[in-house]
GROMACS .gro file of C-alpha atoms in nm:
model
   45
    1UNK     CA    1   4.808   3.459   6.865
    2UNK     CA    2   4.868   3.273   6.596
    3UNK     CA    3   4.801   3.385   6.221
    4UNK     CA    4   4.696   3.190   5.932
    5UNK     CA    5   5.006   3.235   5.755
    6UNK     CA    6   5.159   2.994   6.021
    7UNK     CA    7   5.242   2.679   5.858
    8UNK     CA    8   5.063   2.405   6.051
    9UNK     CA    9   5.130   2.233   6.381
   10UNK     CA   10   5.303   1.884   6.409
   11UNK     CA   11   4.959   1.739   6.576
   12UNK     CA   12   4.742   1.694   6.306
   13UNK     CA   13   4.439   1.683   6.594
   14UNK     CA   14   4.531   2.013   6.661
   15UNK     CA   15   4.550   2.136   6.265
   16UNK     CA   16   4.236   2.000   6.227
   17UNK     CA   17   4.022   2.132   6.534
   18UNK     CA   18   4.183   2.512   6.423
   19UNK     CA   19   4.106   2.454   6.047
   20UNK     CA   20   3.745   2.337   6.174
   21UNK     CA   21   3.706   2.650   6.367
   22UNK     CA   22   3.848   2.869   6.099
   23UNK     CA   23   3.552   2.736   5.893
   24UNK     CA   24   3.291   2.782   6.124
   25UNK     CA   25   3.435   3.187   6.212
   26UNK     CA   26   3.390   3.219   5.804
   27UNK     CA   27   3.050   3.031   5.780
   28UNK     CA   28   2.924   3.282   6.067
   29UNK     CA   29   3.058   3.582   5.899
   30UNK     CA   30   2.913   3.518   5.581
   31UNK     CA   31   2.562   3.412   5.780
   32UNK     CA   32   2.551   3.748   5.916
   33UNK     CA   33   2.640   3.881   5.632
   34UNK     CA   34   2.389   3.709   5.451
   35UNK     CA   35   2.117   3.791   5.745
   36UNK     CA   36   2.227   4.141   5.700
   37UNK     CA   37   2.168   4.186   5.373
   38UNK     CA   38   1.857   3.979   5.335
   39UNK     CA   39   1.749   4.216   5.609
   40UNK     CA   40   1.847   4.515   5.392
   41UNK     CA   41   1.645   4.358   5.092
   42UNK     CA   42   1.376   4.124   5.186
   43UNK     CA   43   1.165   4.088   4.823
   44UNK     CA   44   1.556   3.955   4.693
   45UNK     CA   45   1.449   3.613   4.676
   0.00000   0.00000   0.00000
């Protein structure tokens, strides 16, 4: 597997469709992290 401390591949296609999907694993994290909390505390906004 490869980490993210691997310096990027010589196919920018490839570079991109891992750096897209590296974005959407974050986005989902901090959406269910942000679910999670709003479900903790529901009067915070």
């Amino acid at each position: 597997m490869p980490s993210c401390r691997t310096p990027p591949w010589p196919g920018r296609r490839q570079s991109l469709a891992d750096l897209q999907s590296a974005i959407q694993q974050i986005s989902n994290r901090r959406y269910a992290k942000q679910m999670r909390l709003s479900a903790l505390r529901p009067r915070d906004t």
